[in-house]
């Protein structure tokens, strides 16, 4: 998960900072320097594609590992783990497609987003504190001496 967060952070740095500066430099470049400024901006754009692909693949791997831990564990229902793992596979497929095609909305990305949203919702419901469990836990807790 740490690698995924690091890759997404690098992606935002390239896309949000470096690419903006390169495009701004291209927009104000004199006529004789426009082609080299455009080439620099395109090189950063291709770096963005690479980082996007890498982040999607790492996100997919993280979801697969989380999903397998849930599916084979005992703390939660097992079926949401398979949702996460399937979402991870779809993210990896999309990430591999980005490295060949560039940035685009693909059917695997839509599937990945839907499965990830469903998994996140189910896990939120499963981990939400229940008033009933909280009441039972407080009723079963030992009481101290009564003081007046």
GROMACS .gro file of N, CA and C in nm:
model
  444
    1UNK      N    1   0.082  -0.119   0.000
    1UNK     CA    2   0.000   0.000   0.000
    1UNK      C    3   0.087   0.126   0.000
    2UNK      N    4   0.201   0.118   0.068
    2UNK     CA    5   0.291   0.233   0.073
    2UNK      C    6   0.344   0.264  -0.067
    3UNK      N    7   0.380   0.161  -0.142
    3UNK     CA    8   0.428   0.183  -0.279
    3UNK      C    9   0.319   0.244  -0.366
    4UNK      N   10   0.196   0.200  -0.348
    4UNK     CA   11   0.085   0.255  -0.424
    4UNK      C   12   0.069   0.404  -0.395
    5UNK      N   13   0.071   0.439  -0.267
    5UNK     CA   14   0.059   0.580  -0.229
    5UNK      C   15   0.175   0.662  -0.283
    6UNK      N   16   0.295   0.606  -0.280
    6UNK     CA   17   0.411   0.678  -0.334
    6UNK      C   18   0.399   0.698  -0.484
    7UNK      N   19   0.354   0.595  -0.556
    7UNK     CA   20   0.338   0.607  -0.701
    7UNK      C   21   0.232   0.710  -0.737
    8UNK      N   22   0.122   0.711  -0.662
    8UNK     CA   23   0.016   0.809  -0.689
    8UNK      C   24   0.065   0.950  -0.657
    9UNK      N   25   0.146   0.964  -0.552
    9UNK     CA   26   0.204   1.095  -0.518
    9UNK      C   27   0.296   1.143  -0.630
   10UNK      N   28   0.380   1.052  -0.682
   10UNK     CA   29   0.469   1.090  -0.793
   10UNK      C   30   0.387   1.128  -0.916
   11UNK      N   31   0.280   1.054  -0.941
   11UNK     CA   32   0.194   1.085  -1.054
   11UNK      C   33   0.137   1.226  -1.042
   12UNK      N   34   0.092   1.262  -0.923
   12UNK     CA   35   0.036   1.396  -0.903
   12UNK      C   36   0.143   1.504  -0.919
   13UNK      N   37   0.266   1.474  -0.878
   13UNK     CA   38   0.374   1.571  -0.895
   13UNK      C   39   0.405   1.594  -1.042
   14UNK      N   40   0.408   1.487  -1.119
   14UNK     CA   41   0.437   1.501  -1.263
   14UNK      C   42   0.320   1.568  -1.333
   15UNK      N   43   0.198   1.519  -1.306
   15UNK     CA   44   0.080   1.571  -1.376
   15UNK      C   45   0.042   1.711  -1.328
   16UNK      N   46   0.045   1.732  -1.198
   16UNK     CA   47  -0.005   1.858  -1.144
   16UNK      C   48   0.096   1.970  -1.140
   17UNK      N   49   0.224   1.938  -1.137
   17UNK     CA   50   0.325   2.043  -1.123
   17UNK      C   51   0.413   2.050  -1.248
   18UNK      N   52   0.487   1.944  -1.275
   18UNK     CA   53   0.585   1.948  -1.384
   18UNK      C   54   0.519   1.970  -1.519
   19UNK      N   55   0.411   1.897  -1.546
   19UNK     CA   56   0.344   1.910  -1.676
   19UNK      C   57   0.283   2.050  -1.692
   20UNK      N   58   0.230   2.106  -1.585
   20UNK     CA   59   0.174   2.242  -1.593
   20UNK      C   60   0.283   2.342  -1.630
   21UNK      N   61   0.400   2.330  -1.566
   21UNK     CA   62   0.510   2.421  -1.598
   21UNK      C   63   0.557   2.403  -1.742
   22UNK      N   64   0.563   2.281  -1.788
   22UNK     CA   65   0.608   2.255  -1.925
   22UNK      C   66   0.509   2.311  -2.026
   23UNK      N   67   0.380   2.294  -2.001
   23UNK     CA   68   0.279   2.345  -2.094
   23UNK      C   69   0.276   2.497  -2.091
   24UNK      N   70   0.292   2.556  -1.972
   24UNK     CA   71   0.298   2.703  -1.963
   24UNK      C   72   0.418   2.757  -2.039
   25UNK      N   73   0.532   2.687  -2.029
   25UNK     CA   74   0.652   2.730  -2.103
   25UNK      C   75   0.630   2.716  -2.254
   26UNK      N   76   0.562   2.614  -2.295
   26UNK     CA   77   0.531   2.594  -2.437
   26UNK      C   78   0.438   2.704  -2.487
   27UNK      N   79   0.341   2.743  -2.405
   27UNK     CA   80   0.243   2.845  -2.446
   27UNK      C   81   0.308   2.981  -2.470
   28UNK      N   82   0.415   3.014  -2.397
   28UNK     CA   83   0.477   3.146  -2.413
   28UNK      C   84   0.611   3.140  -2.486
   29UNK      N   85   0.644   3.022  -2.539
   29UNK     CA   86   0.774   3.007  -2.608
   29UNK      C   87   0.775   3.087  -2.738
   30UNK      N   88   0.889   3.146  -2.769
   30UNK     CA   89   0.903   3.212  -2.898
   30UNK      C   90   0.888   3.110  -3.012
   31UNK      N   91   0.856   3.156  -3.129
   31UNK     CA   92   0.828   3.068  -3.242
   31UNK      C   93   0.942   2.970  -3.271
   32UNK      N   94   1.066   3.015  -3.256
   32UNK     CA   95   1.177   2.926  -3.288
   32UNK      C   96   1.202   2.819  -3.180
   33UNK      N   97   1.138   2.833  -3.062
   33UNK     CA   98   1.156   2.736  -2.955
   33UNK      C   99   1.030   2.654  -2.925
   34UNK      N  100   0.925   2.675  -3.003
   34UNK     CA  101   0.799   2.605  -2.978
   34UNK      C  102   0.812   2.454  -2.990
   35UNK      N  103   0.882   2.408  -3.092
   35UNK     CA  104   0.891   2.262  -3.112
   35UNK      C  105   0.967   2.195  -2.998
   36UNK      N  106   1.073   2.256  -2.949
   36UNK     CA  107   1.147   2.195  -2.837
   36UNK      C  108   1.067   2.203  -2.708
   37UNK      N  109   0.991   2.310  -2.687
   37UNK     CA  110   0.906   2.320  -2.568
   37UNK      C  111   0.793   2.216  -2.574
   38UNK      N  112   0.737   2.195  -2.694
   38UNK     CA  113   0.635   2.092  -2.711
   38UNK      C  114   0.694   1.954  -2.685
   39UNK      N  115   0.814   1.929  -2.733
   39UNK     CA  116   0.880   1.800  -2.710
   39UNK      C  117   0.901   1.775  -2.560
   40UNK      N  118   0.941   1.879  -2.488
   40UNK     CA  119   0.959   1.864  -2.343
   40UNK      C  120   0.826   1.833  -2.274
   41UNK      N  121   0.720   1.902  -2.315
   41UNK     CA  122   0.588   1.877  -2.257
   41UNK      C  123   0.539   1.736  -2.290
   42UNK      N  124   0.563   1.691  -2.412
   42UNK     CA  125   0.522   1.555  -2.450
   42UNK      C  126   0.601   1.449  -2.373
   43UNK      N  127   0.728   1.476  -2.349
   43UNK     CA  128   0.808   1.380  -2.270
   43UNK      C  129   0.750   1.366  -2.129
   44UNK      N  130   0.709   1.477  -2.072
   44UNK     CA  131   0.646   1.470  -1.940
   44UNK      C  132   0.511   1.400  -1.947
   45UNK      N  133   0.439   1.420  -2.055
   45UNK     CA  134   0.310   1.352  -2.070
   45UNK      C  135   0.330   1.200  -2.077
   46UNK      N  136   0.433   1.157  -2.148
   46UNK     CA  137   0.461   1.013  -2.156
   46UNK      C  138   0.507   0.958  -2.021
   47UNK      N  139   0.579   1.041  -1.945
   47UNK     CA  140   0.616   1.001  -1.809
   47UNK      C  141   0.490   0.986  -1.724
   48UNK      N  142   0.394   1.074  -1.745
   48UNK     CA  143   0.266   1.063  -1.674
   48UNK      C  144   0.196   0.931  -1.710
   49UNK      N  145   0.197   0.894  -1.836
   49UNK     CA  146   0.137   0.766  -1.876
   49UNK      C  147   0.204   0.650  -1.803
   50UNK      N  148   0.336   0.653  -1.796
   50UNK     CA  149   0.410   0.546  -1.730
   50UNK      C  150   0.374   0.539  -1.581
   51UNK      N  151   0.369   0.655  -1.516
   51UNK     CA  152   0.334   0.657  -1.374
   51UNK      C  153   0.189   0.616  -1.351
   52UNK      N  154   0.100   0.654  -1.441
   52UNK     CA  155  -0.040   0.614  -1.429
   52UNK      C  156  -0.052   0.462  -1.440
   53UNK      N  157   0.019   0.405  -1.535
   53UNK     CA  158   0.018   0.261  -1.553
   53UNK      C  159   0.073   0.191  -1.429
   54UNK      N  160   0.186   0.238  -1.380
   54UNK     CA  161   0.250   0.180  -1.263
   54UNK      C  162   0.160   0.192  -1.139
   55UNK      N  163   0.097   0.307  -1.119
   55UNK     CA  164   0.009   0.324  -1.002
   55UNK      C  165  -0.112   0.234  -1.009
   56UNK      N  166  -0.170   0.218  -1.128
   56UNK     CA  167  -0.285   0.129  -1.142
   56UNK      C  168  -0.247  -0.016  -1.113
   57UNK      N  169  -0.131  -0.057  -1.160
   57UNK     CA  170  -0.085  -0.194  -1.134
   57UNK      C  171  -0.059  -0.214  -0.984
   58UNK      N  172   0.006  -0.117  -0.920
   58UNK     CA  173   0.030  -0.129  -0.777
   58UNK      C  174  -0.099  -0.126  -0.696
   59UNK      N  175  -0.195  -0.042  -0.736
   59UNK     CA  176  -0.325  -0.040  -0.669
   59UNK      C  177  -0.393  -0.176  -0.683
   60UNK      N  178  -0.384  -0.233  -0.802
   60UNK     CA  179  -0.441  -0.366  -0.825
   60UNK      C  180  -0.379  -0.472  -0.736
   61UNK      N  181  -0.247  -0.468  -0.724
   61UNK     CA  182  -0.179  -0.565  -0.638
   61UNK      C  183  -0.219  -0.547  -0.492
   62UNK      N  184  -0.228  -0.422  -0.447
   62UNK     CA  185  -0.268  -0.396  -0.308
   62UNK      C  186  -0.410  -0.449  -0.282
   63UNK      N  187  -0.501  -0.425  -0.377
   63UNK     CA  188  -0.638  -0.476  -0.359
   63UNK      C  189  -0.644  -0.627  -0.361
   64UNK      N  190  -0.563  -0.689  -0.445
   64UNK     CA  191  -0.559  -0.836  -0.447
   64UNK      C  192  -0.510  -0.889  -0.312
   65UNK      N  193  -0.404  -0.830  -0.258
   65UNK     CA  194  -0.353  -0.877  -0.129
   65UNK      C  195  -0.453  -0.853  -0.016
   66UNK      N  196  -0.515  -0.735  -0.013
   66UNK     CA  197  -0.619  -0.710   0.088
   66UNK      C  198  -0.734  -0.808   0.071
   67UNK      N  199  -0.776  -0.827  -0.052
   67UNK     CA  200  -0.887  -0.916  -0.079
   67UNK      C  201  -0.858  -1.059  -0.036
   68UNK      N  202  -0.740  -1.107  -0.066
   68UNK     CA  203  -0.704  -1.243  -0.025
   68UNK      C  204  -0.695  -1.256   0.127
   69UNK      N  205  -0.644  -1.151   0.192
   69UNK     CA  206  -0.637  -1.154   0.339
   69UNK      C  207  -0.777  -1.161   0.399
   70UNK      N  208  -0.872  -1.088   0.340
   70UNK     CA  209  -1.010  -1.091   0.389
   70UNK      C  210  -1.075  -1.224   0.355
   71UNK      N  211  -1.054  -1.272   0.233
   71UNK     CA  212  -1.119  -1.396   0.188
   71UNK      C  213  -1.072  -1.518   0.266
   72UNK      N  214  -0.947  -1.519   0.305
   72UNK     CA  215  -0.895  -1.634   0.379
   72UNK      C  216  -0.888  -1.611   0.529
   73UNK      N  217  -0.929  -1.492   0.573
   73UNK     CA  218  -0.926  -1.461   0.716
   73UNK      C  219  -1.057  -1.498   0.784
   74UNK      N  220  -1.066  -1.463   0.911
   74UNK     CA  221  -1.184  -1.498   0.989
   74UNK      C  222  -1.252  -1.376   1.051
   75UNK      N  223  -1.197  -1.258   1.032
   75UNK     CA  224  -1.251  -1.139   1.097
   75UNK      C  225  -1.378  -1.087   1.029
   76UNK      N  226  -1.392  -1.106   0.900
   76UNK     CA  227  -1.505  -1.054   0.825
   76UNK      C  228  -1.564  -1.165   0.738
   77UNK      N  229  -1.677  -1.134   0.678
   77UNK     CA  230  -1.732  -1.226   0.578
   77UNK      C  231  -1.628  -1.240   0.467
   78UNK      N  232  -1.623  -1.355   0.406
   78UNK     CA  233  -1.518  -1.381   0.308
   78UNK      C  234  -1.547  -1.324   0.169
   79UNK      N  235  -1.674  -1.317   0.129
   79UNK     CA  236  -1.705  -1.278  -0.008
   79UNK      C  237  -1.661  -1.137  -0.043
   80UNK      N  238  -1.659  -1.037   0.049
   80UNK     CA  239  -1.608  -0.905   0.008
   80UNK      C  240  -1.461  -0.908  -0.032
   81UNK      N  241  -1.387  -1.003   0.024
   81UNK     CA  242  -1.247  -1.015  -0.016
   81UNK      C  243  -1.233  -1.048  -0.163
   82UNK      N  244  -1.325  -1.128  -0.214
   82UNK     CA  245  -1.321  -1.162  -0.356
   82UNK      C  246  -1.359  -1.041  -0.442
   83UNK      N  247  -1.444  -0.952  -0.390
   83UNK     CA  248  -1.474  -0.826  -0.462
   83UNK      C  249  -1.346  -0.744  -0.478
   84UNK      N  250  -1.272  -0.730  -0.368
   84UNK     CA  251  -1.147  -0.653  -0.372
   84UNK      C  252  -1.047  -0.716  -0.467
   85UNK      N  253  -1.033  -0.848  -0.461
   85UNK     CA  254  -0.937  -0.916  -0.550
   85UNK      C  255  -0.976  -0.900  -0.697
   86UNK      N  256  -1.106  -0.911  -0.726
   86UNK     CA  257  -1.151  -0.893  -0.865
   86UNK      C  258  -1.126  -0.749  -0.910
   87UNK      N  259  -1.151  -0.654  -0.821
   87UNK     CA  260  -1.121  -0.514  -0.855
   87UNK      C  261  -0.973  -0.497  -0.883
   88UNK      N  262  -0.889  -0.562  -0.804
   88UNK     CA  263  -0.745  -0.554  -0.825
   88UNK      C  264  -0.703  -0.607  -0.961
   89UNK      N  265  -0.762  -0.718  -1.001
   89UNK     CA  266  -0.731  -0.775  -1.133
   89UNK      C  267  -0.771  -0.676  -1.243
   90UNK      N  268  -0.888  -0.615  -1.228
   90UNK     CA  269  -0.934  -0.518  -1.329
   90UNK      C  270  -0.841  -0.396  -1.333
   91UNK      N  271  -0.793  -0.351  -1.215
   91UNK     CA  272  -0.699  -0.238  -1.214
   91UNK      C  273  -0.569  -0.273  -1.285
   92UNK      N  274  -0.522  -0.395  -1.265
   92UNK     CA  275  -0.398  -0.437  -1.332
   92UNK      C  276  -0.418  -0.441  -1.484
   93UNK      N  277  -0.530  -0.495  -1.529
   93UNK     CA  278  -0.558  -0.499  -1.673
   93UNK      C  279  -0.562  -0.357  -1.729
   94UNK      N  280  -0.630  -0.266  -1.660
   94UNK     CA  281  -0.636  -0.127  -1.707
   94UNK      C  282  -0.496  -0.065  -1.708
   95UNK      N  283  -0.418  -0.091  -1.602
   95UNK     CA  284  -0.283  -0.035  -1.596
   95UNK      C  285  -0.195  -0.083  -1.711
   96UNK      N  286  -0.209  -0.210  -1.747
   96UNK     CA  287  -0.133  -0.260  -1.861
   96UNK      C  288  -0.179  -0.196  -1.991
   97UNK      N  289  -0.310  -0.171  -2.002
   97UNK     CA  290  -0.362  -0.106  -2.123
   97UNK      C  291  -0.312   0.038  -2.135
   98UNK      N  292  -0.302   0.109  -2.022
   98UNK     CA  293  -0.255   0.248  -2.024
   98UNK      C  294  -0.113   0.256  -2.078
   99UNK      N  295  -0.030   0.159  -2.046
   99UNK     CA  296   0.109   0.165  -2.093
   99UNK      C  297   0.119   0.153  -2.244
  100UNK      N  298   0.017   0.096  -2.308
  100UNK     CA  299   0.019   0.082  -2.454
  100UNK      C  300  -0.063   0.188  -2.525
  101UNK      N  301  -0.172   0.235  -2.462
  101UNK     CA  302  -0.265   0.324  -2.530
  101UNK      C  303  -0.256   0.467  -2.479
  102UNK      N  304  -0.223   0.485  -2.353
  102UNK     CA  305  -0.225   0.617  -2.291
  102UNK      C  306  -0.347   0.629  -2.200
  103UNK      N  307  -0.377   0.750  -2.159
  103UNK     CA  308  -0.487   0.771  -2.066
  103UNK      C  309  -0.620   0.764  -2.139
  104UNK      N  310  -0.709   0.679  -2.090
  104UNK     CA  311  -0.841   0.666  -2.149
  104UNK      C  312  -0.929   0.591  -2.049
  105UNK      N  313  -1.060   0.598  -2.069
  105UNK     CA  314  -1.153   0.524  -1.986
  105UNK      C  315  -1.180   0.390  -2.053
  106UNK      N  316  -1.142   0.284  -1.985
  106UNK     CA  317  -1.159   0.150  -2.042
  106UNK      C  318  -1.266   0.073  -1.965
  107UNK      N  319  -1.323  -0.028  -2.026
  107UNK     CA  320  -1.418  -0.113  -1.953
  107UNK      C  321  -1.356  -0.176  -1.827
  108UNK      N  322  -1.229  -0.222  -1.829
  108UNK     CA  323  -1.173  -0.275  -1.705
  108UNK      C  324  -1.166  -0.170  -1.594
  109UNK      N  325  -1.142  -0.044  -1.631
  109UNK     CA  326  -1.138   0.063  -1.529
  109UNK      C  327  -1.276   0.082  -1.468
  110UNK      N  328  -1.382   0.079  -1.549
  110UNK     CA  329  -1.517   0.093  -1.497
  110UNK      C  330  -1.550  -0.023  -1.402
  111UNK      N  331  -1.515  -0.144  -1.443
  111UNK     CA  332  -1.538  -0.261  -1.358
  111UNK      C  333  -1.460  -0.247  -1.228
  112UNK      N  334  -1.334  -0.204  -1.238
  112UNK     CA  335  -1.249  -0.187  -1.119
  112UNK      C  336  -1.310  -0.086  -1.023
  113UNK      N  337  -1.356   0.027  -1.076
  113UNK     CA  338  -1.416   0.130  -0.990
  113UNK      C  339  -1.544   0.081  -0.923
  114UNK      N  340  -1.629   0.013  -0.998
  114UNK     CA  341  -1.755  -0.037  -0.942
  114UNK      C  342  -1.730  -0.142  -0.834
  115UNK      N  343  -1.640  -0.236  -0.862
  115UNK     CA  344  -1.610  -0.339  -0.763
  115UNK      C  345  -1.543  -0.280  -0.639
  116UNK      N  346  -1.455  -0.184  -0.659
  116UNK     CA  347  -1.388  -0.121  -0.545
  116UNK      C  348  -1.487  -0.043  -0.461
  117UNK      N  349  -1.580   0.027  -0.525
  117UNK     CA  350  -1.682   0.101  -0.450
  117UNK      C  351  -1.773   0.005  -0.373
  118UNK      N  352  -1.812  -0.105  -0.435
  118UNK     CA  353  -1.895  -0.204  -0.366
  118UNK      C  354  -1.820  -0.264  -0.248
  119UNK      N  355  -1.693  -0.297  -0.268
  119UNK     CA  356  -1.612  -0.352  -0.160
  119UNK      C  357  -1.599  -0.253  -0.045
  120UNK      N  358  -1.570  -0.126  -0.077
  120UNK     CA  359  -1.555  -0.025   0.028
  120UNK      C  360  -1.685  -0.008   0.106
  121UNK      N  361  -1.798  -0.010   0.037
  121UNK     CA  362  -1.927   0.003   0.105
  121UNK      C  363  -1.953  -0.115   0.197
  122UNK      N  364  -1.931  -0.235   0.146
  122UNK     CA  365  -1.955  -0.355   0.228
  122UNK      C  366  -1.863  -0.357   0.349
  123UNK      N  367  -1.738  -0.321   0.330
  123UNK     CA  368  -1.645  -0.321   0.444
  123UNK      C  369  -1.682  -0.212   0.544
  124UNK      N  370  -1.731  -0.099   0.497
  124UNK     CA  371  -1.775   0.007   0.589
  124UNK      C  372  -1.893  -0.042   0.672
  125UNK      N  373  -1.985  -0.111   0.609
  125UNK     CA  374  -2.101  -0.165   0.682
  125UNK      C  375  -2.054  -0.270   0.783
  126UNK      N  376  -1.964  -0.356   0.742
  126UNK     CA  377  -1.917  -0.462   0.832
  126UNK      C  378  -1.838  -0.408   0.951
  127UNK      N  379  -1.767  -0.300   0.932
  127UNK     CA  380  -1.685  -0.247   1.041
  127UNK      C  381  -1.753  -0.136   1.119
  128UNK      N  382  -1.872  -0.095   1.076
  128UNK     CA  383  -1.943   0.013   1.146
  128UNK      C  384  -1.984  -0.036   1.285
  129UNK      N  385  -1.959   0.045   1.388
  129UNK     CA  386  -1.998   0.001   1.522
  129UNK      C  387  -2.149  -0.015   1.531
  130UNK      N  388  -2.191  -0.127   1.579
  130UNK     CA  389  -2.333  -0.155   1.591
  130UNK      C  390  -2.380  -0.116   1.730
  131UNK      N  391  -2.494  -0.049   1.738
  131UNK     CA  392  -2.550  -0.011   1.866
  131UNK      C  393  -2.580  -0.134   1.949
  132UNK      N  394  -2.619  -0.242   1.884
  132UNK     CA  395  -2.653  -0.365   1.955
  132UNK      C  396  -2.528  -0.428   2.016
  133UNK      N  397  -2.420  -0.435   1.939
  133UNK     CA  398  -2.297  -0.492   1.993
  133UNK      C  399  -2.242  -0.405   2.104
  134UNK      N  400  -2.249  -0.274   2.087
  134UNK     CA  401  -2.201  -0.183   2.190
  134UNK      C  402  -2.280  -0.198   2.318
  135UNK      N  403  -2.413  -0.218   2.306
  135UNK     CA  404  -2.498  -0.235   2.423
  135UNK      C  405  -2.467  -0.367   2.492
  136UNK      N  406  -2.448  -0.472   2.415
  136UNK     CA  407  -2.417  -0.602   2.473
  136UNK      C  408  -2.283  -0.600   2.543
  137UNK      N  409  -2.186  -0.531   2.484
  137UNK     CA  410  -2.054  -0.525   2.545
  137UNK      C  411  -2.059  -0.447   2.675
  138UNK      N  412  -2.135  -0.339   2.679
  138UNK     CA  413  -2.142  -0.261   2.802
  138UNK      C  414  -2.223  -0.335   2.908
  139UNK      N  415  -2.323  -0.413   2.869
  139UNK     CA  416  -2.403  -0.490   2.965
  139UNK      C  417  -2.320  -0.603   3.024
  140UNK      N  418  -2.228  -0.659   2.946
  140UNK     CA  419  -2.148  -0.771   2.994
  140UNK      C  420  -2.025  -0.724   3.071
  141UNK      N  421  -1.994  -0.596   3.066
  141UNK     CA  422  -1.875  -0.544   3.135
  141UNK      C  423  -1.896  -0.552   3.285
  142UNK      N  424  -1.791  -0.589   3.356
  142UNK     CA  425  -1.804  -0.596   3.501
  142UNK      C  426  -1.824  -0.457   3.559
  143UNK      N  427  -1.904  -0.451   3.662
  143UNK     CA  428  -1.929  -0.322   3.727
  143UNK      C  429  -1.847  -0.315   3.854
  144UNK      N  430  -1.804  -0.198   3.885
  144UNK     CA  431  -1.726  -0.176   4.008
  144UNK      C  432  -1.818  -0.159   4.127
  145UNK      N  433  -1.760  -0.132   4.240
  145UNK     CA  434  -1.842  -0.111   4.359
  145UNK      C  435  -1.928   0.014   4.341
  146UNK      N  436  -2.046   0.005   4.393
  146UNK     CA  437  -2.138   0.118   4.386
  146UNK      C  438  -2.104   0.214   4.499
  147UNK      N  439  -2.083   0.338   4.461
  147UNK     CA  440  -2.055   0.441   4.563
  147UNK      C  441  -2.167   0.540   4.565
  148UNK      N  442  -2.193   0.590   4.679
  148UNK     CA  443  -2.304   0.685   4.691
  148UNK      C  444  -2.254   0.826   4.702
   0.00000   0.00000   0.00000
